[in-house]
mmCIF file of N, CA, C and O in Angstrom:
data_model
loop_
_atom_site.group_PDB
_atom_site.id
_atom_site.type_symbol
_atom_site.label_atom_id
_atom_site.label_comp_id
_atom_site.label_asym_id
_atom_site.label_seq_id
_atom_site.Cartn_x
_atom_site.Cartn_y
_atom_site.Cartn_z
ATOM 1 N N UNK K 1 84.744 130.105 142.318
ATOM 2 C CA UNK K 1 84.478 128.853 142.981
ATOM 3 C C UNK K 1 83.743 129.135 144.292
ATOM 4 O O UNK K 1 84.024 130.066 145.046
ATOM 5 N N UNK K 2 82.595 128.069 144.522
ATOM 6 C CA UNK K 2 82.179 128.774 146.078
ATOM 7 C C UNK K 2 82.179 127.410 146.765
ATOM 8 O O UNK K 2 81.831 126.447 146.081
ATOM 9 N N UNK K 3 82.506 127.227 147.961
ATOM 10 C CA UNK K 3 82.745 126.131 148.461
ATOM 11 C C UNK K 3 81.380 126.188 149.796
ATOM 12 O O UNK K 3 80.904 127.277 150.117
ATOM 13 N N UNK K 4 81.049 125.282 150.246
ATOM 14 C CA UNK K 4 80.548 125.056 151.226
ATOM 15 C C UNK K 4 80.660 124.355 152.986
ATOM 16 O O UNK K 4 80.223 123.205 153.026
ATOM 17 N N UNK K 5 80.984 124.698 153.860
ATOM 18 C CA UNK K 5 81.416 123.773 155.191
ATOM 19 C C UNK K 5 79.900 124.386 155.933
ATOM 20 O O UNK K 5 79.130 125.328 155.745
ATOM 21 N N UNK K 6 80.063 122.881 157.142
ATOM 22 C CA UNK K 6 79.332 123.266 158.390
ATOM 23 C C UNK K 6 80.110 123.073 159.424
ATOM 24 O O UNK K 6 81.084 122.326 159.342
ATOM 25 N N UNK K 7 79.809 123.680 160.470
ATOM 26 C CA UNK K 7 80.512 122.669 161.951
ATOM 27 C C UNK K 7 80.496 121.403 162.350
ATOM 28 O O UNK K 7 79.384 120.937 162.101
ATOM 29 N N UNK K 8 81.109 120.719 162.788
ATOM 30 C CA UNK K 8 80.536 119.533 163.122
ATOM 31 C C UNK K 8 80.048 119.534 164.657
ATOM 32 O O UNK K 8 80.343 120.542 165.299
ATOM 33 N N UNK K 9 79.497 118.747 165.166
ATOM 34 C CA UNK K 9 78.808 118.450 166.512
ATOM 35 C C UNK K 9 79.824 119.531 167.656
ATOM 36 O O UNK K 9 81.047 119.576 167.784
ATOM 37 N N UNK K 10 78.800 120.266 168.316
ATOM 38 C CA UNK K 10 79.875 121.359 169.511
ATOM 39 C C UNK K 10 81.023 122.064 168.318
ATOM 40 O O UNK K 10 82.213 122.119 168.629
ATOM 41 N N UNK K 11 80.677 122.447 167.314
ATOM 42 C CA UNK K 11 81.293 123.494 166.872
ATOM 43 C C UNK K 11 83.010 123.255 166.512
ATOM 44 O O UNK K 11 83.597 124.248 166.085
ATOM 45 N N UNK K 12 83.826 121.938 166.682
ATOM 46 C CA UNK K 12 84.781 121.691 167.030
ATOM 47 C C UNK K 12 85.973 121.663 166.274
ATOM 48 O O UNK K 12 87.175 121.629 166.535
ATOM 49 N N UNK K 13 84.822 121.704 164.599
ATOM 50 C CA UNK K 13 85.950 121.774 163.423
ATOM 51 C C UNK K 13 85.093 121.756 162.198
ATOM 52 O O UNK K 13 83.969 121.290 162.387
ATOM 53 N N UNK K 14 85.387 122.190 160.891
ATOM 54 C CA UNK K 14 84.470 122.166 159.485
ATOM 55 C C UNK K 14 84.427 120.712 158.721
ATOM 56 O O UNK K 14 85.185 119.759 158.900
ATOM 57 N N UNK K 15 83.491 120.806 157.956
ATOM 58 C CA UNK K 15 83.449 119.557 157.358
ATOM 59 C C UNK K 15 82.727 120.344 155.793
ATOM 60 O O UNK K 15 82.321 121.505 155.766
ATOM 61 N N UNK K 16 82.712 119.508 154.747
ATOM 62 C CA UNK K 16 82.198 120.294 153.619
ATOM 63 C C UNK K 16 80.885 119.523 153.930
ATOM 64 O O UNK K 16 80.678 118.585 154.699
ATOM 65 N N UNK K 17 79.942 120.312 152.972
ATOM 66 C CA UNK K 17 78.193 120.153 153.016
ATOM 67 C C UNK K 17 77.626 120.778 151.802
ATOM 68 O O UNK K 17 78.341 121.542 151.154
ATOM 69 N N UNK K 18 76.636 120.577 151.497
ATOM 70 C CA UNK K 18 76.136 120.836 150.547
ATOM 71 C C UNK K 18 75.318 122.539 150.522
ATOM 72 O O UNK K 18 75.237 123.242 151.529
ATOM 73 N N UNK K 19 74.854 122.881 149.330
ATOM 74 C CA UNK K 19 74.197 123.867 149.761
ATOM 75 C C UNK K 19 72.553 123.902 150.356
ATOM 76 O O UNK K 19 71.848 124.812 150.789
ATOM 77 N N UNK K 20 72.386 122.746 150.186
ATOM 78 C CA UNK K 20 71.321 122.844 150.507
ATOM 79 C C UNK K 20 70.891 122.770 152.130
ATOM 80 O O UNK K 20 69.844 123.137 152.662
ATOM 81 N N UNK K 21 71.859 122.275 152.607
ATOM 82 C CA UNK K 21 72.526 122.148 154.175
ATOM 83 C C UNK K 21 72.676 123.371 154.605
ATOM 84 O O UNK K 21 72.154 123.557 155.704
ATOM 85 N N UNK K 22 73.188 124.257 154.149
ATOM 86 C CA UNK K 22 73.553 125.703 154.333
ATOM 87 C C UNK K 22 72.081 126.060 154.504
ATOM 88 O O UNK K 22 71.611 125.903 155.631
ATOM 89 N N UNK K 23 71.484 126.409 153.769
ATOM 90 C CA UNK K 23 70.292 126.550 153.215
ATOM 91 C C UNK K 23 69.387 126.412 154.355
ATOM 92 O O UNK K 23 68.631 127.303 154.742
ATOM 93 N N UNK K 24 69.553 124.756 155.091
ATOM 94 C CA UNK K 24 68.574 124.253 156.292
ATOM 95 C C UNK K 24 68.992 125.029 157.513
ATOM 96 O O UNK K 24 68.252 125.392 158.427
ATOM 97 N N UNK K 25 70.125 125.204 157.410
ATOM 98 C CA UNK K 25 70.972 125.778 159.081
ATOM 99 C C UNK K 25 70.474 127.536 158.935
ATOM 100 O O UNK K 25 70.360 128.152 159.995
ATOM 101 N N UNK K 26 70.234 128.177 157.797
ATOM 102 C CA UNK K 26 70.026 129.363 157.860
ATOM 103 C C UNK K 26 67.894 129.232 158.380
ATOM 104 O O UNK K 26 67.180 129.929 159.100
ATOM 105 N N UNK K 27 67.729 128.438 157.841
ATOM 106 C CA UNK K 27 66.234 128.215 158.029
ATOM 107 C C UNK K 27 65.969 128.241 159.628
ATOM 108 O O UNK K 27 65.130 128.936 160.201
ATOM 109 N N UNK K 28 66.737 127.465 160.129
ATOM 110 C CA UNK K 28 66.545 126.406 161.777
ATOM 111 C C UNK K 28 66.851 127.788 162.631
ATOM 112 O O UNK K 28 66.154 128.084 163.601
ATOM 113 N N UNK K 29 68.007 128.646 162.163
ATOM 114 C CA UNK K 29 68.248 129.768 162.840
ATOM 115 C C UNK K 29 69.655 129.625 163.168
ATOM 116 O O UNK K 29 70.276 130.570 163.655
ATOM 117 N N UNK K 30 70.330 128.225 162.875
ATOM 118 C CA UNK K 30 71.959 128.470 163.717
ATOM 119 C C UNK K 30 72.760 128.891 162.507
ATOM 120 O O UNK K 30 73.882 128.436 162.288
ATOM 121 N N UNK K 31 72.156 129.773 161.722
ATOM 122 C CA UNK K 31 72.950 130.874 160.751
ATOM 123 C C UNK K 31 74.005 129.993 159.732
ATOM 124 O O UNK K 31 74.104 128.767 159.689
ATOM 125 N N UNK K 32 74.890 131.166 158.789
ATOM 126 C CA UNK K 32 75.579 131.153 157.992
ATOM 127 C C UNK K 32 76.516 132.212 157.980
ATOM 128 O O UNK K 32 76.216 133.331 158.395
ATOM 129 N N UNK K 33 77.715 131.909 157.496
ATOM 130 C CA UNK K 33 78.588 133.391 156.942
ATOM 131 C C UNK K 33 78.734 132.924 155.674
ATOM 132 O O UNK K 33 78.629 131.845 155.092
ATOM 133 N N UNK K 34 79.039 134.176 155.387
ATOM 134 C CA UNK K 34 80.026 134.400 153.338
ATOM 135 C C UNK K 34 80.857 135.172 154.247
ATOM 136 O O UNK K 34 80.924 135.992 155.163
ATOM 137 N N UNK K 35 81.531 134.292 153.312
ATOM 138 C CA UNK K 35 83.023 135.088 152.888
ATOM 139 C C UNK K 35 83.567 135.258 151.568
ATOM 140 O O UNK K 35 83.897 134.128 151.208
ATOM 141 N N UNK K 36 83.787 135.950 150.812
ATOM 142 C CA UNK K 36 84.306 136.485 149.889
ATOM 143 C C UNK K 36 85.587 137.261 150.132
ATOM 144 O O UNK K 36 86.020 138.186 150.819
ATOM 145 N N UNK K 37 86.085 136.107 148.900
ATOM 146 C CA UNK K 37 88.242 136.347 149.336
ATOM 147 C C UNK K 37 88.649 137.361 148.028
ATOM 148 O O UNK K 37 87.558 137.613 147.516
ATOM 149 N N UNK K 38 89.287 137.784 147.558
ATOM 150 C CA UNK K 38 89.509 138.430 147.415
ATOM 151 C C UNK K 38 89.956 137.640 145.789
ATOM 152 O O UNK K 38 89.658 138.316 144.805
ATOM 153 N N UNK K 39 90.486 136.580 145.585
ATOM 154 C CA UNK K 39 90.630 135.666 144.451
ATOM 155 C C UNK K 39 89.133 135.749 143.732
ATOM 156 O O UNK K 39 89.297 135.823 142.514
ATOM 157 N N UNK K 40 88.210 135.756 143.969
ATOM 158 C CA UNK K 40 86.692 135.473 143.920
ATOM 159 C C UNK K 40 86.311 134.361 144.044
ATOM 160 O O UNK K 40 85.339 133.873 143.468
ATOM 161 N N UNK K 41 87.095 133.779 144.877
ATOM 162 C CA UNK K 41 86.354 132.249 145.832
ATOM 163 C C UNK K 41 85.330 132.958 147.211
ATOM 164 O O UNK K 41 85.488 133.906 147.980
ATOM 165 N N UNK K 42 84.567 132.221 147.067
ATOM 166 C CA UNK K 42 83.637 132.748 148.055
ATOM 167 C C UNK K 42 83.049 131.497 149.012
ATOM 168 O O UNK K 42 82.603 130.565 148.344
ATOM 169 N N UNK K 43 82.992 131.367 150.123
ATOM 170 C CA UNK K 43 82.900 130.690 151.364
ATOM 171 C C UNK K 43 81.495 130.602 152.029
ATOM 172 O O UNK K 43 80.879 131.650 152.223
ATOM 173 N N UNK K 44 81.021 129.546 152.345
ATOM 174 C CA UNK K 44 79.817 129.559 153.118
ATOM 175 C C UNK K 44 79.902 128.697 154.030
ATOM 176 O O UNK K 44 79.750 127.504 153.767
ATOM 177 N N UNK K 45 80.179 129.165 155.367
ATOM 178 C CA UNK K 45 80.195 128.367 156.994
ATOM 179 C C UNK K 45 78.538 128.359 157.370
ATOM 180 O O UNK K 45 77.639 129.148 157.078
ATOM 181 N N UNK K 46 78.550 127.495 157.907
ATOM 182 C CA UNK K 46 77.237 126.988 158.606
ATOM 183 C C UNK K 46 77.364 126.641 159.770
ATOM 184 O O UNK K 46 78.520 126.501 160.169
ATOM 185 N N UNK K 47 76.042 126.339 160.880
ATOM 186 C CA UNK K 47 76.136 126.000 162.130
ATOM 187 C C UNK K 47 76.247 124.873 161.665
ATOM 188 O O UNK K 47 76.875 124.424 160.706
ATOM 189 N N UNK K 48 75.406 124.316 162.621
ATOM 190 C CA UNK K 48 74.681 122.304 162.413
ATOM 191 C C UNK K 48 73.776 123.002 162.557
ATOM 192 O O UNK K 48 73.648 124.165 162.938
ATOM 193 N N UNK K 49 72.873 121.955 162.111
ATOM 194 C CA UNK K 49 71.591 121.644 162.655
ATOM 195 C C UNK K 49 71.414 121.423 164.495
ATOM 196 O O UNK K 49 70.597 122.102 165.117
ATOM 197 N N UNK K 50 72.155 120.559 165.066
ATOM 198 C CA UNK K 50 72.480 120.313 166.408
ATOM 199 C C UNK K 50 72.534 121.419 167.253
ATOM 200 O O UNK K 50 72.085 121.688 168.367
ATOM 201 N N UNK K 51 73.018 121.824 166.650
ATOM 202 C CA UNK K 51 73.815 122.929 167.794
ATOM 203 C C UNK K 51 73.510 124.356 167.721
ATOM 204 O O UNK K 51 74.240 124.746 166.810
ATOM 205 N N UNK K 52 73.032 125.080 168.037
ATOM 206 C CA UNK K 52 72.526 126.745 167.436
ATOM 207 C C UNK K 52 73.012 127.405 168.061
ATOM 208 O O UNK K 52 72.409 128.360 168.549
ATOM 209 N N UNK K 53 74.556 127.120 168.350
ATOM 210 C CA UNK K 53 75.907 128.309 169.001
ATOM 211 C C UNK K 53 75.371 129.058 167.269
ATOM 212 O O UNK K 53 74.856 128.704 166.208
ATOM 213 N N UNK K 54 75.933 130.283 167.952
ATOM 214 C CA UNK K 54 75.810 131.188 166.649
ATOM 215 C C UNK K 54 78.022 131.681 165.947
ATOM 216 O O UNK K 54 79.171 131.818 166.368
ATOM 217 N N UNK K 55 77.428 131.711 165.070
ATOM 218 C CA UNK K 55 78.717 131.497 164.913
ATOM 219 C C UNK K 55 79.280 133.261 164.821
ATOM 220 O O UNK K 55 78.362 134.080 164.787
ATOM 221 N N UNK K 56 80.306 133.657 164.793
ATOM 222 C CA UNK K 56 81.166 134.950 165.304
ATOM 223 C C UNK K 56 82.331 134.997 164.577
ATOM 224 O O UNK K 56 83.077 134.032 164.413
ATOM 225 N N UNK K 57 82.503 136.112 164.133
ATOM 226 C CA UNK K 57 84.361 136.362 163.501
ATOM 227 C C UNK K 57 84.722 137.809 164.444
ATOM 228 O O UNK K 57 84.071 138.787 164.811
ATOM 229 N N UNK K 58 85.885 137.416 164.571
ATOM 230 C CA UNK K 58 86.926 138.161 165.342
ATOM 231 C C UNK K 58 88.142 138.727 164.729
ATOM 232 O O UNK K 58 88.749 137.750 164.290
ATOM 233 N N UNK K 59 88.905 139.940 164.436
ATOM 234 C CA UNK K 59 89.953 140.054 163.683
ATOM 235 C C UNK K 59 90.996 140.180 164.466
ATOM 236 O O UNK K 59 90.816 140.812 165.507
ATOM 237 N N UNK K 60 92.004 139.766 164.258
ATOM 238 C CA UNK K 60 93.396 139.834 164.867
ATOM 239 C C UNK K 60 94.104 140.507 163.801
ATOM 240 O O UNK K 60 94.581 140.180 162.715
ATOM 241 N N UNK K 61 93.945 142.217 164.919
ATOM 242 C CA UNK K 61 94.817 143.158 163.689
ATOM 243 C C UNK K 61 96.494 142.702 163.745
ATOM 244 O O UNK K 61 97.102 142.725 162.675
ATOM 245 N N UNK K 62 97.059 142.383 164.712
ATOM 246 C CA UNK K 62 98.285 142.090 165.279
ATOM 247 C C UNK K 62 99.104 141.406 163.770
ATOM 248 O O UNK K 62 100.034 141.814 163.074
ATOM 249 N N UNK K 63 98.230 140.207 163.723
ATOM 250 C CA UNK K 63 98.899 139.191 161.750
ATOM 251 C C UNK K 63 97.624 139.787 160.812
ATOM 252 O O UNK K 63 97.803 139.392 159.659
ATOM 253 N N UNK K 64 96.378 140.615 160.918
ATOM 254 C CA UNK K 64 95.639 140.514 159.798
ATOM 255 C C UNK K 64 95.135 139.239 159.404
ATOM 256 O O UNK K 64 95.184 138.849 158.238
ATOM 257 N N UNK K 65 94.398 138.235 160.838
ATOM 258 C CA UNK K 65 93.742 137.521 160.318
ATOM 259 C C UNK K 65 92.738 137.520 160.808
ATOM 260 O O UNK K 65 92.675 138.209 161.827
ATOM 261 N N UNK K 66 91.544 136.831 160.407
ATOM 262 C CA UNK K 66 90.435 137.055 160.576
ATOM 263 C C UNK K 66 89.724 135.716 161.541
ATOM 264 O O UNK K 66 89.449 134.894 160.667
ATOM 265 N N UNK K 67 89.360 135.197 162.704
ATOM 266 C CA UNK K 67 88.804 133.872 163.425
ATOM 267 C C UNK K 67 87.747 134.397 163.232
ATOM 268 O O UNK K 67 87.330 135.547 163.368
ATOM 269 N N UNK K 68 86.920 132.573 162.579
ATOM 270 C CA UNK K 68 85.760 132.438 162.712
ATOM 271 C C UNK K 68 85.437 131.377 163.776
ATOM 272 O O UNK K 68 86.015 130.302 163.616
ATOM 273 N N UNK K 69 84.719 131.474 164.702
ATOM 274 C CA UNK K 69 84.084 131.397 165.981
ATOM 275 C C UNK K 69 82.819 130.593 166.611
ATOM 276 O O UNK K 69 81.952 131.308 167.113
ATOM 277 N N UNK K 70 82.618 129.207 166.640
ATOM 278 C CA UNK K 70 81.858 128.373 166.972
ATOM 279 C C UNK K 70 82.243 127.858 168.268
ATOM 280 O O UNK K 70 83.383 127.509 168.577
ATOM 281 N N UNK K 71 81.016 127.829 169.150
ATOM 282 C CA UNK K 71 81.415 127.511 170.715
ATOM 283 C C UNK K 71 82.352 127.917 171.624
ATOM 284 O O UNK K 71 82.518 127.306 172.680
ATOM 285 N N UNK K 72 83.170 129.181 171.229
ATOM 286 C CA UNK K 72 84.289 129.764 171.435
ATOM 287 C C UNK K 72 85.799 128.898 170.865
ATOM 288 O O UNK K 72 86.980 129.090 171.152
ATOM 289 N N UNK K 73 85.135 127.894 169.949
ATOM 290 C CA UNK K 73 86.336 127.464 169.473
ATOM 291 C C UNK K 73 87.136 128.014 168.068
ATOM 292 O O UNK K 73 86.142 128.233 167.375
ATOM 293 N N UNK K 74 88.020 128.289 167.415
ATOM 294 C CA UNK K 74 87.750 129.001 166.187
ATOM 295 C C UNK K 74 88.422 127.890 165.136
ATOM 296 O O UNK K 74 89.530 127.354 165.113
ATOM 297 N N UNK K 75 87.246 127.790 164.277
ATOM 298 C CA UNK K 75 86.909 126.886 163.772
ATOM 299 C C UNK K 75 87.282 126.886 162.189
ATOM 300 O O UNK K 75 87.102 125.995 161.358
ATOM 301 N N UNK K 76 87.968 128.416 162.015
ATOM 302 C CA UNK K 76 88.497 128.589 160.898
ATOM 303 C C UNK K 76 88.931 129.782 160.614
ATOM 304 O O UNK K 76 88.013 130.547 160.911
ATOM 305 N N UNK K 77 90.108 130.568 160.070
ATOM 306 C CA UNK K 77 91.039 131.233 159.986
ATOM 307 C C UNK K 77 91.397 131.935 158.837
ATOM 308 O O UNK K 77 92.252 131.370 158.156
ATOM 309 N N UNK K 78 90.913 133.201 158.354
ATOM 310 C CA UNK K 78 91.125 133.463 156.560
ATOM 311 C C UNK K 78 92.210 135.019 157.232
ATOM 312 O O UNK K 78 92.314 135.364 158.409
ATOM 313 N N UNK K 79 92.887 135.695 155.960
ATOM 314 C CA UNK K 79 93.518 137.114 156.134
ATOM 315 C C UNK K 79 92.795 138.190 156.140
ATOM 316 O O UNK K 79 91.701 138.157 155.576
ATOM 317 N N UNK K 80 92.978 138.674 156.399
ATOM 318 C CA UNK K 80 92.010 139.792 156.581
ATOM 319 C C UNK K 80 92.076 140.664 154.943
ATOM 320 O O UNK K 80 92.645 140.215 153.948
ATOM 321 N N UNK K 81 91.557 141.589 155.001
ATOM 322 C CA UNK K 81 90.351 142.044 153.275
ATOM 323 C C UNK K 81 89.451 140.983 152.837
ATOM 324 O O UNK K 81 88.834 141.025 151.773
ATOM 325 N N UNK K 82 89.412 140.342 153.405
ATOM 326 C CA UNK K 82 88.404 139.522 152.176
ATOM 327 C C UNK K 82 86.850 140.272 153.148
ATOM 328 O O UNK K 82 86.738 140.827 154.241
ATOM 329 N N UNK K 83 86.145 140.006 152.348
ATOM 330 C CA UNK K 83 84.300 140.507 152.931
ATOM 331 C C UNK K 83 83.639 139.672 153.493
ATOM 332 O O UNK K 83 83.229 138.637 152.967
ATOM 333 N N UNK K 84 83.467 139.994 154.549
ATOM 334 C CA UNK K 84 82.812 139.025 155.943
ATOM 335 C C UNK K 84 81.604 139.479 156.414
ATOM 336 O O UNK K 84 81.459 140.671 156.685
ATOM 337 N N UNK K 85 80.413 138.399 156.592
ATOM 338 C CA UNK K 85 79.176 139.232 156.756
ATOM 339 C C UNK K 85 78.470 137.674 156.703
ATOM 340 O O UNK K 85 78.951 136.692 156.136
ATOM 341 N N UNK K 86 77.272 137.738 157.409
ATOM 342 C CA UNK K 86 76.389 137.153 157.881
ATOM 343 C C UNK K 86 75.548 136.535 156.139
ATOM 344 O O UNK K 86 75.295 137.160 155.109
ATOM 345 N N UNK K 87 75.407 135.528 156.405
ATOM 346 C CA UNK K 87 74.939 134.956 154.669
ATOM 347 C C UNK K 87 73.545 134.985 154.913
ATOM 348 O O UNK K 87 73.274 135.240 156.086
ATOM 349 N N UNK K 88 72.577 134.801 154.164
ATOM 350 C CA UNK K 88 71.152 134.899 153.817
ATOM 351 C C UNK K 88 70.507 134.139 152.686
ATOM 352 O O UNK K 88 71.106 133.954 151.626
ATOM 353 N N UNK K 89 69.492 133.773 152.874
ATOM 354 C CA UNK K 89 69.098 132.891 152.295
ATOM 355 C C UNK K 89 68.821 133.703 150.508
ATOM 356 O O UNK K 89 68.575 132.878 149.629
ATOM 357 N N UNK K 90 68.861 134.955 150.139
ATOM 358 C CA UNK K 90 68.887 135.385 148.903
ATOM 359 C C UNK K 90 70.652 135.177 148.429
ATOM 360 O O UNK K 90 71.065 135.078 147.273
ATOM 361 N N UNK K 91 71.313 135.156 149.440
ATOM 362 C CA UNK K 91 72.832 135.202 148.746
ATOM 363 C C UNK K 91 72.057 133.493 148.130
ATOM 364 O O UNK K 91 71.478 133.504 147.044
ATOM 365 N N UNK K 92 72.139 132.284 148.868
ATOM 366 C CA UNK K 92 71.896 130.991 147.886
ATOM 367 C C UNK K 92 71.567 130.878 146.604
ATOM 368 O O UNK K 92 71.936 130.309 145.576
ATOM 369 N N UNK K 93 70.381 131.937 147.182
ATOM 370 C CA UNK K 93 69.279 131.847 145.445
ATOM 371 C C UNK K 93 70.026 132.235 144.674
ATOM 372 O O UNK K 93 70.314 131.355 143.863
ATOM 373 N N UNK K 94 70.816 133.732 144.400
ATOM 374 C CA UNK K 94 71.657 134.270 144.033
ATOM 375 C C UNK K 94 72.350 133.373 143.176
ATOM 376 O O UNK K 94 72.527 133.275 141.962
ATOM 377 N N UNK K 95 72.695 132.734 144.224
ATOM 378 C CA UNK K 95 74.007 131.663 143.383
ATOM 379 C C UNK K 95 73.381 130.093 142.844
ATOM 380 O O UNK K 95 73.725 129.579 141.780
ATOM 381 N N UNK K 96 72.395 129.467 143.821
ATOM 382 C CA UNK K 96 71.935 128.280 143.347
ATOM 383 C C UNK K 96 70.574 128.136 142.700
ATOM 384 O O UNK K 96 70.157 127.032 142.350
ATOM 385 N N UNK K 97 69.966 129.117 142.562
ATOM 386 C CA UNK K 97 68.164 129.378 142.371
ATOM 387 C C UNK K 97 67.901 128.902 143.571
ATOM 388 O O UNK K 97 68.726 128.259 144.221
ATOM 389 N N UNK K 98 66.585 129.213 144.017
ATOM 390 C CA UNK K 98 65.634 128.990 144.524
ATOM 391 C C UNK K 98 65.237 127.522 144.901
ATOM 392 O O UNK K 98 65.233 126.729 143.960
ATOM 393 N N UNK K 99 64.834 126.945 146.395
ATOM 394 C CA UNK K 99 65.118 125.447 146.403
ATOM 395 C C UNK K 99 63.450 125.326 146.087
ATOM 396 O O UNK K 99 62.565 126.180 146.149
ATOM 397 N N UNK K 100 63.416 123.981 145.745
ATOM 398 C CA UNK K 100 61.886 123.720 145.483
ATOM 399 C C UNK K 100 61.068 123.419 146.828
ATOM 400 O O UNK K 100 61.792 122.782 147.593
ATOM 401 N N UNK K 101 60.032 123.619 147.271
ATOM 402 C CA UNK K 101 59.313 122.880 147.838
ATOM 403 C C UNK K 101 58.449 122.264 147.913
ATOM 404 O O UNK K 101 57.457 122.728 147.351
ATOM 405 N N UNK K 102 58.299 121.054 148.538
ATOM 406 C CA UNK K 102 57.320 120.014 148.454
ATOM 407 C C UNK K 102 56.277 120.451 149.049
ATOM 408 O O UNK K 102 56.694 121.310 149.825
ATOM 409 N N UNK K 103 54.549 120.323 149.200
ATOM 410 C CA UNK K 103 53.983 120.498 149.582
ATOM 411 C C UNK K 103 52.524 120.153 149.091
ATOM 412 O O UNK K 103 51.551 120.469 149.775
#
C-alpha cells in the first residue's frame, strides 16, 4: 500500500494528497520523503506548495522513533527500521508511470 500526505500551511500537521501533488512539491523544490515500513507500506510526505521549509527527520534513539520535521514542528512520528530517505521524482514513476505533459 503506498499512501500519500503533504503539510498543511506553516508545516503544522499532514493531510492526505494525491500523487500528483507529491510530484508538484518535488518539482517547486519544497521536496518529499519515502518511507518504507517495514510491513511494505510505503509513505510519501510532501512540503506544500506554500511553504518551502524543507522538511527533516530526526531519530530518537532513547524509544526508537523516528520525527519527521516541518518548520521545526514534527509533523509525524514512525519506529525506527523502517527506510528513510529523501523521495525523487523516479521513485513516482517507479510506482505511478510517468506524468503526462501538456504542451
Amino acid at each position: 500500500m503506498i499512501t500519500y500526505c503533504a503539510t498543511e500551511a506553516m508545516g503544522t500537521s499532514l493531510r492526505e494528497c494525491s500523487a500528483n501533488y507529491v510530484r508538484e512539491c518535488l518539482l517547486n523544490g519544497s521536496g518529499a520523503v519515502r518511507i518504507d515500513h517495514l510491513d511494505g507500506t510505503v509513505e510519501y510526505i510532501a512540503g506544500t506548495r506554500y511553504d518551502l521549509s524543507p522538511l527533516r527527520w530526526e531519530a530518537r534513539p532513547a524509544d526508537d522513533i523516528i520525527e519527521l520535521i516541518c518548520t521545526g514542528i514534527v509533523v509525524r512520528e514512525v519506529s525506527g527500521g523502517v527506510g528513510i530517505r529523501r523521495a525523487t521524482i523516479a521513485d513516482l514513476d517507479r510506482v505511478n508511470g510517468p506524468s503526462l505533459q501538456q504542451g
